[in-house]
Coordinates of N, CA and C in Angstrom, one line a residue:
M18 N 117.2 250.4 -4.6 CA 116.8 251.7 -5.1 C 115.3 251.9 -4.9
F19 N 114.9 253.0 -4.5 CA 113.5 253.3 -4.2 C 112.7 253.4 -5.5
D20 N 111.5 252.8 -5.5 CA 110.6 252.9 -6.7 C 109.8 254.1 -6.6
L21 N 109.9 255.0 -7.6 CA 109.2 256.3 -7.6 C 107.7 256.1 -7.5
S22 N 107.2 254.9 -7.9 CA 105.8 254.6 -7.8 C 105.4 254.7 -6.3
D23 N 106.3 254.3 -5.4 CA 106.0 254.3 -4.0 C 105.7 255.8 -3.5
F24 N 106.5 256.7 -4.1 CA 106.4 258.1 -3.7 C 105.1 258.7 -4.3
T25 N 104.7 258.3 -5.5 CA 103.5 258.8 -6.0 C 102.3 258.3 -5.3
R26 N 102.4 257.0 -4.9 CA 101.3 256.5 -4.1 C 101.2 257.2 -2.7
M27 N 102.4 257.5 -2.1 CA 102.4 258.2 -0.9 C 101.8 259.6 -1.0
A28 N 101.9 260.1 -2.2 CA 101.4 261.5 -2.5 C 100.0 261.4 -3.0
G29 N 99.4 260.2 -3.0 CA 98.1 260.0 -3.5 C 98.1 260.1 -5.0
E30 N 99.2 259.6 -5.7 CA 99.4 259.7 -7.1 C 99.3 261.2 -7.5
D31 N 98.3 261.5 -8.2 CA 98.2 262.9 -8.6 C 97.2 263.7 -7.8
D32 N 96.8 263.1 -6.7 CA 95.8 263.8 -5.8 C 96.6 264.9 -5.0
E33 N 95.8 265.8 -4.4 CA 96.4 266.9 -3.7 C 97.1 266.4 -2.4
Y34 N 97.9 267.3 -1.9 CA 98.7 267.0 -0.7 C 97.8 266.5 0.4
N35 N 98.2 265.4 1.0 CA 97.4 264.7 2.1 C 97.7 265.4 3.4
E36 N 96.9 266.4 3.8 CA 97.2 267.1 5.0 C 97.0 266.2 6.3
Q37 N 96.1 265.3 6.2 CA 95.9 264.5 7.4 C 97.1 263.6 7.7
T38 N 97.7 263.1 6.6 CA 98.9 262.3 6.8 C 100.1 263.1 7.2
A39 N 100.2 264.3 6.6 CA 101.3 265.2 6.9 C 101.3 265.6 8.4
N40 N 100.1 265.7 9.0 CA 100.0 266.2 10.4 C 100.0 265.0 11.4
T41 N 100.4 263.8 11.0 CA 100.4 262.7 11.9 C 101.4 263.0 13.1
D42 N 101.0 262.5 14.3 CA 101.8 262.6 15.5 C 102.8 261.4 15.6
S43 N 102.7 260.5 14.7 CA 103.5 259.3 14.8 C 104.2 259.0 13.5
P44 N 105.3 259.8 13.2 CA 106.0 259.6 12.0 C 106.7 258.2 11.9
L45 N 106.8 257.7 10.7 CA 107.4 256.4 10.6 C 108.9 256.6 10.7
P46 N 109.7 255.6 11.1 CA 111.1 255.7 11.2 C 111.7 255.9 9.8
Q47 N 112.7 256.8 9.6 CA 113.2 257.0 8.3 C 114.1 255.9 7.8
V48 N 114.0 255.6 6.5 CA 114.8 254.6 5.9 C 115.7 255.2 4.8
Y49 N 117.0 255.1 5.0 CA 117.9 255.8 4.0 C 118.5 254.7 3.1
E50 N 118.9 255.2 1.9 CA 119.6 254.3 1.0 C 120.5 255.1 0.1
N51 N 121.8 254.7 0.0 CA 122.7 255.4 -0.8 C 122.7 254.8 -2.2
N52 N 122.5 255.7 -3.2 CA 122.5 255.2 -4.6 C 123.5 255.9 -5.4
S53 N 123.9 255.4 -6.6 CA 124.9 256.0 -7.5 C 124.2 256.2 -8.8
Y54 N 124.5 257.4 -9.4 CA 124.0 257.7 -10.7 C 125.1 258.3 -11.6
T55 N 125.0 258.1 -12.9 CA 126.0 258.6 -13.8 C 125.2 259.5 -14.8
I56 N 125.6 260.8 -14.9 CA 124.9 261.7 -15.8 C 126.0 262.3 -16.7
D57 N 125.9 262.1 -18.0 CA 126.9 262.7 -18.9 C 128.3 262.5 -18.4
G58 N 128.6 261.3 -18.0 CA 130.0 261.0 -17.6 C 130.4 261.3 -16.2
F59 N 129.5 262.0 -15.4 CA 129.8 262.4 -14.0 C 129.1 261.4 -13.1
D60 N 129.9 260.8 -12.2 CA 129.4 259.8 -11.2 C 128.9 260.6 -10.0
I61 N 127.7 260.4 -9.5 CA 127.1 261.1 -8.4 C 126.5 260.1 -7.4
K62 N 126.8 260.4 -6.2 CA 126.3 259.6 -5.1 C 125.2 260.3 -4.4
I63 N 124.1 259.7 -4.1 CA 122.9 260.3 -3.5 C 122.3 259.5 -2.5
R64 N 122.1 260.1 -1.3 CA 121.3 259.4 -0.2 C 119.9 259.8 -0.4
E65 N 119.1 258.8 -0.6 CA 117.6 259.0 -0.7 C 116.9 258.4 0.5
Y66 N 115.7 258.9 0.8 CA 115.0 258.3 1.9 C 113.5 258.1 1.6
A67 N 112.9 257.1 2.3 CA 111.7 256.6 1.9 C 110.5 257.4 2.3
F68 N 110.5 258.1 3.4 CA 109.3 258.7 3.9 C 109.5 260.2 3.9
S69 N 108.8 260.9 3.0 CA 108.9 262.3 2.8 C 107.5 262.9 2.4
Q70 N 106.9 263.7 3.2 CA 105.7 264.4 2.8 C 105.9 265.5 1.8
T71 N 107.2 265.8 1.6 CA 107.5 266.9 0.6 C 108.0 266.3 -0.7
N72 N 108.1 265.0 -0.8 CA 108.6 264.3 -2.0 C 110.1 264.7 -2.3
S73 N 110.8 265.2 -1.3 CA 112.2 265.6 -1.5 C 113.2 264.6 -1.3
G74 N 112.8 263.4 -0.9 CA 113.7 262.4 -0.5 C 114.2 261.4 -1.6
C75 N 113.6 261.6 -2.8 CA 114.0 260.7 -3.9 C 114.5 261.5 -5.1
V76 N 115.1 260.8 -6.0 CA 115.6 261.4 -7.3 C 114.4 261.3 -8.3
W77 N 114.0 262.4 -8.8 CA 113.0 262.3 -9.9 C 113.6 262.3 -11.2
K78 N 113.1 261.5 -12.1 CA 113.7 261.2 -13.4 C 113.9 262.4 -14.3
S79 N 113.0 263.4 -14.1 CA 113.1 264.6 -15.0 C 114.4 265.4 -14.7
S80 N 115.1 265.1 -13.6 CA 116.4 265.7 -13.3 C 117.4 265.4 -14.4
F81 N 117.3 264.2 -14.9 CA 118.4 263.8 -15.9 C 118.4 264.5 -17.2
P82 N 117.2 264.7 -17.8 CA 117.2 265.5 -19.1 C 117.6 267.0 -18.8
L83 N 117.2 267.5 -17.6 CA 117.5 268.9 -17.2 C 119.0 269.0 -17.2
C84 N 119.7 268.1 -16.5 CA 121.2 268.2 -16.4 C 121.8 268.0 -17.7
S85 N 121.4 267.1 -18.5 CA 122.0 266.8 -19.8 C 121.8 268.0 -20.7
Y86 N 120.7 268.6 -20.7 CA 120.4 269.8 -21.6 C 121.4 270.9 -21.2
L87 N 121.4 271.2 -20.0 CA 122.3 272.3 -19.5 C 123.8 272.0 -19.8
F88 N 124.2 270.8 -19.6 CA 125.6 270.4 -19.9 C 125.9 270.5 -21.4
Q89 N 125.0 270.0 -22.2 CA 125.2 270.0 -23.6 C 125.1 271.4 -24.2
H90 N 124.6 272.4 -23.5 CA 124.5 273.8 -23.9 C 125.3 274.7 -22.9
S91 N 126.3 274.1 -22.4 CA 127.1 274.8 -21.3 C 127.6 276.2 -21.7
D92 N 127.9 276.3 -23.0 CA 128.4 277.6 -23.5 C 127.4 278.7 -23.3
L93 N 126.1 278.4 -23.2 CA 125.1 279.4 -23.0 C 124.8 279.7 -21.6
F94 N 125.1 278.7 -20.7 CA 124.6 278.8 -19.3 C 125.7 278.8 -18.2
R95 N 126.9 278.4 -18.6 CA 127.9 278.2 -17.6 C 128.3 279.5 -16.8
D96 N 128.1 280.7 -17.4 CA 128.5 281.9 -16.7 C 127.3 282.5 -16.0
K97 N 126.2 281.9 -16.0 CA 125.0 282.4 -15.3 C 125.0 282.0 -13.8
K98 N 124.4 282.9 -13.0 CA 124.1 282.5 -11.6 C 122.8 281.8 -11.5
I99 N 122.8 280.6 -11.2 CA 121.6 279.7 -11.3 C 121.1 279.4 -9.9
I100 N 119.8 279.4 -9.8 CA 119.1 278.8 -8.6 C 118.2 277.7 -9.1
E101 N 118.3 276.6 -8.3 CA 117.4 275.5 -8.6 C 116.3 275.5 -7.6
L102 N 115.0 275.5 -8.0 CA 113.9 275.4 -7.1 C 113.5 273.9 -7.0
G103 N 113.0 273.5 -5.9 CA 112.6 272.2 -5.6 C 113.8 271.2 -5.8
S104 N 114.9 271.5 -5.2 CA 116.1 270.7 -5.4 C 116.0 269.3 -4.9
G105 N 115.2 269.0 -4.0 CA 115.0 267.6 -3.5 C 116.3 267.1 -2.9
T106 N 116.8 266.0 -3.5 CA 118.1 265.4 -3.0 C 119.3 266.3 -3.3
G107 N 119.1 267.2 -4.2 CA 120.2 268.0 -4.7 C 121.0 267.5 -5.9
I108 N 120.5 266.5 -6.5 CA 121.2 265.8 -7.6 C 121.6 266.7 -8.7
S109 N 120.6 267.6 -9.1 CA 120.9 268.5 -10.3 C 121.9 269.5 -9.9
S110 N 121.8 270.1 -8.7 CA 122.8 271.1 -8.3 C 124.2 270.4 -8.1
I111 N 124.2 269.2 -7.6 CA 125.5 268.5 -7.5 C 126.1 268.3 -8.9
F112 N 125.3 267.8 -9.8 CA 125.9 267.6 -11.1 C 126.4 268.9 -11.7
L113 N 125.6 269.9 -11.7 CA 126.0 271.2 -12.3 C 127.3 271.7 -11.6
T114 N 127.4 271.6 -10.3 CA 128.6 272.0 -9.6 C 129.8 271.3 -10.1
K115 N 129.7 269.9 -10.2 CA 130.7 269.1 -10.7 C 131.1 269.5 -12.1
A116 N 130.1 270.0 -12.9 CA 130.4 270.3 -14.3 C 130.8 271.8 -14.5
G117 N 131.0 272.5 -13.3 CA 131.6 273.8 -13.4 C 130.6 275.0 -13.5
F118 N 129.3 274.7 -13.2 CA 128.3 275.8 -13.2 C 128.3 276.4 -11.8
K119 N 127.7 277.7 -11.8 CA 127.5 278.4 -10.5 C 126.1 278.2 -10.1
V120 N 125.8 277.4 -9.2 CA 124.5 277.0 -8.8 C 124.2 277.1 -7.3
T121 N 123.0 277.5 -7.0 CA 122.5 277.5 -5.6 C 121.3 276.6 -5.6
S122 N 121.2 275.7 -4.6 CA 120.0 274.9 -4.5 C 119.0 275.5 -3.6
S123 N 117.8 275.1 -3.7 CA 116.7 275.7 -2.9 C 115.5 274.7 -2.8
D124 N 115.0 274.6 -1.6 CA 113.8 273.7 -1.5 C 113.0 274.2 -0.2
I125 N 111.9 273.5 0.0 CA 111.1 273.9 1.2 C 111.9 274.1 2.4
D126 N 111.5 275.0 3.3 CA 112.2 275.3 4.5 C 111.9 274.2 5.5
D127 N 112.6 273.1 5.3 CA 112.4 271.9 6.1 C 113.7 271.3 6.5
P128 N 114.0 271.1 7.8 CA 115.4 270.7 8.2 C 115.8 269.4 7.6
E129 N 114.9 268.4 7.4 CA 115.3 267.1 6.9 C 115.8 267.3 5.4
T130 N 115.1 268.1 4.7 CA 115.5 268.3 3.3 C 116.8 269.0 3.2
A131 N 117.0 270.1 3.9 CA 118.3 270.8 3.9 C 119.4 269.9 4.4
Q132 N 119.2 269.1 5.4 CA 120.3 268.3 5.9 C 120.7 267.2 4.9
N133 N 119.7 266.7 4.2 CA 120.0 265.7 3.2 C 120.8 266.3 2.0
I134 N 120.5 267.5 1.6 CA 121.2 268.1 0.5 C 122.7 268.3 1.0
M135 N 122.9 268.8 2.2 CA 124.2 269.0 2.7 C 125.0 267.6 2.8
F136 N 124.2 266.6 3.2 CA 124.9 265.3 3.3 C 125.3 264.8 1.9
N137 N 124.4 265.0 0.9 CA 124.8 264.6 -0.4 C 125.9 265.4 -1.0
Q138 N 126.0 266.7 -0.6 CA 127.2 267.4 -1.0 C 128.5 266.8 -0.5
S139 N 128.4 266.4 0.8 CA 129.6 265.8 1.4 C 130.0 264.4 0.7
L140 N 128.9 263.7 0.3 CA 129.1 262.4 -0.3 C 129.9 262.6 -1.6
N141 N 129.7 263.8 -2.3 CA 130.4 264.0 -3.5 C 131.6 265.0 -3.4
N142 N 132.0 265.3 -2.2 CA 133.1 266.2 -1.9 C 133.0 267.5 -2.7
I143 N 131.9 268.1 -2.6 CA 131.7 269.4 -3.2 C 130.8 270.3 -2.3
S144 N 130.7 271.5 -2.6 CA 129.8 272.4 -1.8 C 129.2 273.5 -2.7
F145 N 128.1 273.9 -2.3 CA 127.4 275.0 -3.0 C 126.4 275.6 -2.0
P146 N 125.9 276.8 -2.2 CA 125.0 277.4 -1.3 C 123.6 276.7 -1.4
H147 N 122.9 276.7 -0.3 CA 121.5 276.2 -0.2 C 120.7 277.2 0.5
I148 N 119.5 277.5 -0.1 CA 118.6 278.5 0.5 C 117.3 277.8 0.8
P149 N 117.0 277.5 2.1 CA 115.7 277.0 2.5 C 114.6 278.0 2.2
H150 N 113.7 277.7 1.3 CA 112.6 278.6 1.0 C 111.4 277.9 0.6
T151 N 110.3 278.2 1.3 CA 109.0 277.7 1.0 C 108.2 278.6 0.1
W152 N 107.8 278.1 -1.0 CA 107.1 278.9 -2.0 C 106.0 279.6 -1.4
G153 N 105.8 280.9 -1.9 CA 104.8 281.7 -1.4 C 105.2 282.6 -0.2
K154 N 106.4 282.3 0.4 CA 106.9 283.2 1.4 C 107.8 284.2 0.8
E155 N 108.2 285.2 1.6 CA 109.2 286.2 1.0 C 110.5 285.6 0.8
F156 N 111.1 285.8 -0.4 CA 112.4 285.3 -0.7 C 113.4 286.3 -0.1
P157 N 114.5 285.9 0.5 CA 115.4 286.8 1.1 C 116.1 287.7 0.0
S158 N 115.8 289.0 0.1 CA 116.2 289.9 -0.9 C 117.8 290.0 -1.0
E159 N 118.4 289.8 0.1 CA 119.9 289.9 0.1 C 120.6 288.8 -0.7
L160 N 119.8 287.7 -0.9 CA 120.3 286.5 -1.6 C 119.8 286.4 -3.0
N161 N 119.0 287.4 -3.4 CA 118.3 287.3 -4.7 C 119.1 288.0 -5.8
D162 N 120.0 287.2 -6.4 CA 120.9 287.8 -7.4 C 121.1 286.7 -8.5
F163 N 120.1 286.2 -9.1 CA 120.2 285.1 -10.0 C 119.8 285.5 -11.4
D164 N 120.5 284.9 -12.4 CA 120.2 285.1 -13.8 C 119.3 284.1 -14.4
M165 N 119.2 283.0 -13.6 CA 118.5 281.8 -14.2 C 117.9 280.9 -13.2
V166 N 116.7 280.4 -13.5 CA 116.0 279.5 -12.6 C 115.8 278.2 -13.3
I167 N 116.2 277.1 -12.6 CA 115.9 275.8 -13.2 C 115.1 274.9 -12.2
A168 N 114.5 273.9 -12.7 CA 113.7 273.0 -11.9 C 113.3 271.8 -12.6
S169 N 113.0 270.7 -11.9 CA 112.4 269.5 -12.5 C 111.3 269.0 -11.6
D170 N 110.2 268.6 -12.3 CA 109.1 268.0 -11.6 C 108.6 268.8 -10.4
I171 N 108.4 270.1 -10.6 CA 108.0 271.0 -9.5 C 106.5 271.3 -9.6
I172 N 105.8 270.8 -10.6 CA 104.4 271.2 -10.8 C 103.5 270.0 -10.6
L173 N 103.9 269.2 -9.5 CA 103.2 268.0 -9.2 C 101.8 268.3 -8.6
Y174 N 101.7 269.4 -7.8 CA 100.4 269.7 -7.1 C 99.9 271.0 -7.5
E175 N 98.7 271.0 -8.1 CA 98.1 272.2 -8.6 C 97.8 273.2 -7.5
N176 N 97.5 272.8 -6.3 CA 97.2 273.7 -5.2 C 98.4 274.5 -4.7
H177 N 99.6 274.2 -5.3 CA 100.8 275.0 -4.9 C 101.2 275.9 -6.1
Y178 N 100.5 276.0 -7.2 CA 100.9 276.8 -8.3 C 101.0 278.3 -7.9
E179 N 100.0 278.8 -7.2 CA 100.0 280.2 -6.8 C 101.3 280.5 -6.0
E180 N 101.6 279.7 -5.0 CA 102.8 279.9 -4.2 C 104.1 279.9 -5.0
L181 N 104.1 278.9 -5.9 CA 105.3 278.8 -6.8 C 105.4 280.0 -7.7
F182 N 104.3 280.4 -8.3 CA 104.3 281.6 -9.1 C 104.7 282.9 -8.4
Y183 N 104.3 283.0 -7.1 CA 104.7 284.1 -6.3 C 106.3 284.1 -6.1
T184 N 106.8 283.0 -5.8 CA 108.3 282.9 -5.7 C 109.0 283.2 -7.0
L185 N 108.5 282.7 -8.1 CA 109.1 283.0 -9.4 C 109.1 284.5 -9.7
K186 N 108.0 285.1 -9.4 CA 107.9 286.6 -9.6 C 108.9 287.3 -8.8
Q187 N 109.3 286.9 -7.6 CA 110.3 287.5 -6.8 C 111.7 287.3 -7.3
I188 N 111.9 286.1 -7.8 CA 113.3 285.8 -8.2 C 113.7 286.3 -9.6
M189 N 112.7 286.2 -10.5 CA 113.0 286.4 -11.9 C 112.9 287.9 -12.3
K190 N 113.9 288.3 -13.1 CA 113.9 289.6 -13.7 C 113.5 289.6 -15.2
P191 N 113.3 290.7 -15.8 CA 112.9 290.6 -17.2 C 113.9 289.9 -18.1
T192 N 115.2 289.8 -17.7 CA 116.2 289.1 -18.5 C 116.4 287.7 -18.1
S193 N 115.7 287.2 -17.0 CA 115.9 285.9 -16.5 C 115.6 284.8 -17.4
I194 N 116.2 283.7 -17.3 CA 116.0 282.5 -18.0 C 115.3 281.4 -17.1
F195 N 114.3 280.8 -17.5 CA 113.6 279.7 -16.7 C 113.6 278.5 -17.5
I196 N 114.2 277.4 -17.0 CA 114.2 276.1 -17.7 C 113.7 275.1 -16.7
M197 N 112.7 274.3 -17.2 CA 112.0 273.3 -16.3 C 111.8 272.1 -17.1
T198 N 112.0 270.9 -16.5 CA 111.6 269.6 -17.1 C 110.6 269.0 -16.2
Y199 N 109.7 268.2 -16.8 CA 108.6 267.6 -16.0 C 108.0 266.5 -16.9
K200 N 107.4 265.5 -16.2 CA 106.6 264.5 -16.8 C 105.4 264.2 -16.0
R201 N 104.4 264.9 -16.2 CA 103.2 264.7 -15.5 C 102.0 264.7 -16.5
K202 N 100.8 264.8 -16.0 CA 99.6 264.8 -16.9 C 99.4 266.3 -17.3
A203 N 99.3 266.4 -18.6 CA 99.3 267.8 -19.2 C 98.1 268.6 -18.8
Y204 N 96.9 268.0 -18.5 CA 95.7 268.8 -18.2 C 95.9 269.6 -17.0
R205 N 96.8 269.2 -16.1 CA 97.0 270.0 -14.9 C 98.0 271.1 -15.1
E206 N 99.1 270.8 -15.8 CA 100.2 271.7 -16.0 C 99.7 272.9 -16.9
K207 N 98.7 272.7 -17.7 CA 98.2 273.8 -18.5 C 97.9 275.0 -17.7
K208 N 97.4 274.8 -16.5 CA 97.0 276.0 -15.7 C 98.3 276.8 -15.3
F209 N 99.4 276.0 -15.0 CA 100.6 276.7 -14.6 C 101.2 277.5 -15.8
F210 N 101.2 276.9 -17.0 CA 101.8 277.6 -18.1 C 100.9 278.8 -18.5
T211 N 99.6 278.7 -18.3 CA 98.7 279.8 -18.5 C 99.0 281.0 -17.6
M212 N 99.3 280.7 -16.3 CA 99.7 281.7 -15.4 C 101.0 282.4 -15.8
L213 N 101.9 281.7 -16.3 CA 103.2 282.2 -16.7 C 103.0 283.3 -17.9
T214 N 102.0 283.0 -18.7 CA 101.9 283.9 -19.9 C 101.0 285.1 -19.6
E215 N 100.3 285.1 -18.5 CA 99.4 286.2 -18.2 C 100.2 287.5 -17.7

């Protein structure tokens, strides 16, 4: 199993995105590992990978309380059309689909990320829509019909808050529900929550 500390070190821990590393002309060979997780009685298989400048190749621990909360309150959310932002490996969307929710995954417009989510769907013998979308870009209006936005550990980098906020403004309606789990340093996240209340 991959150690998440490796991913935070690759990301400079809480430092901003390392553009110099991201633009390297000599990418390292990818290393894949299939792992198994159990969330609220559901067994889930996930292929993770070691080298990802987007941090989308690993399962982040905040996914687990997000899944459990939604499952334990399924009477409130099961009939909602849900989009997950920053889906990463797709573990939360996979769990919710197995549990009978109507969910669409979404993450950065990056082929490797999208292909891995599709691969993980096949590992679990399920399917759900996936929308490649980079925060700050125009969200496809013809696909924008969601009642609820969910996410876990998406406020890692402060310099992406504006782009994330722009995407949220496009997707969310006055009646929308937004549920997010995270475990980071509070002094940075304060800016994001201030933006939400303005």
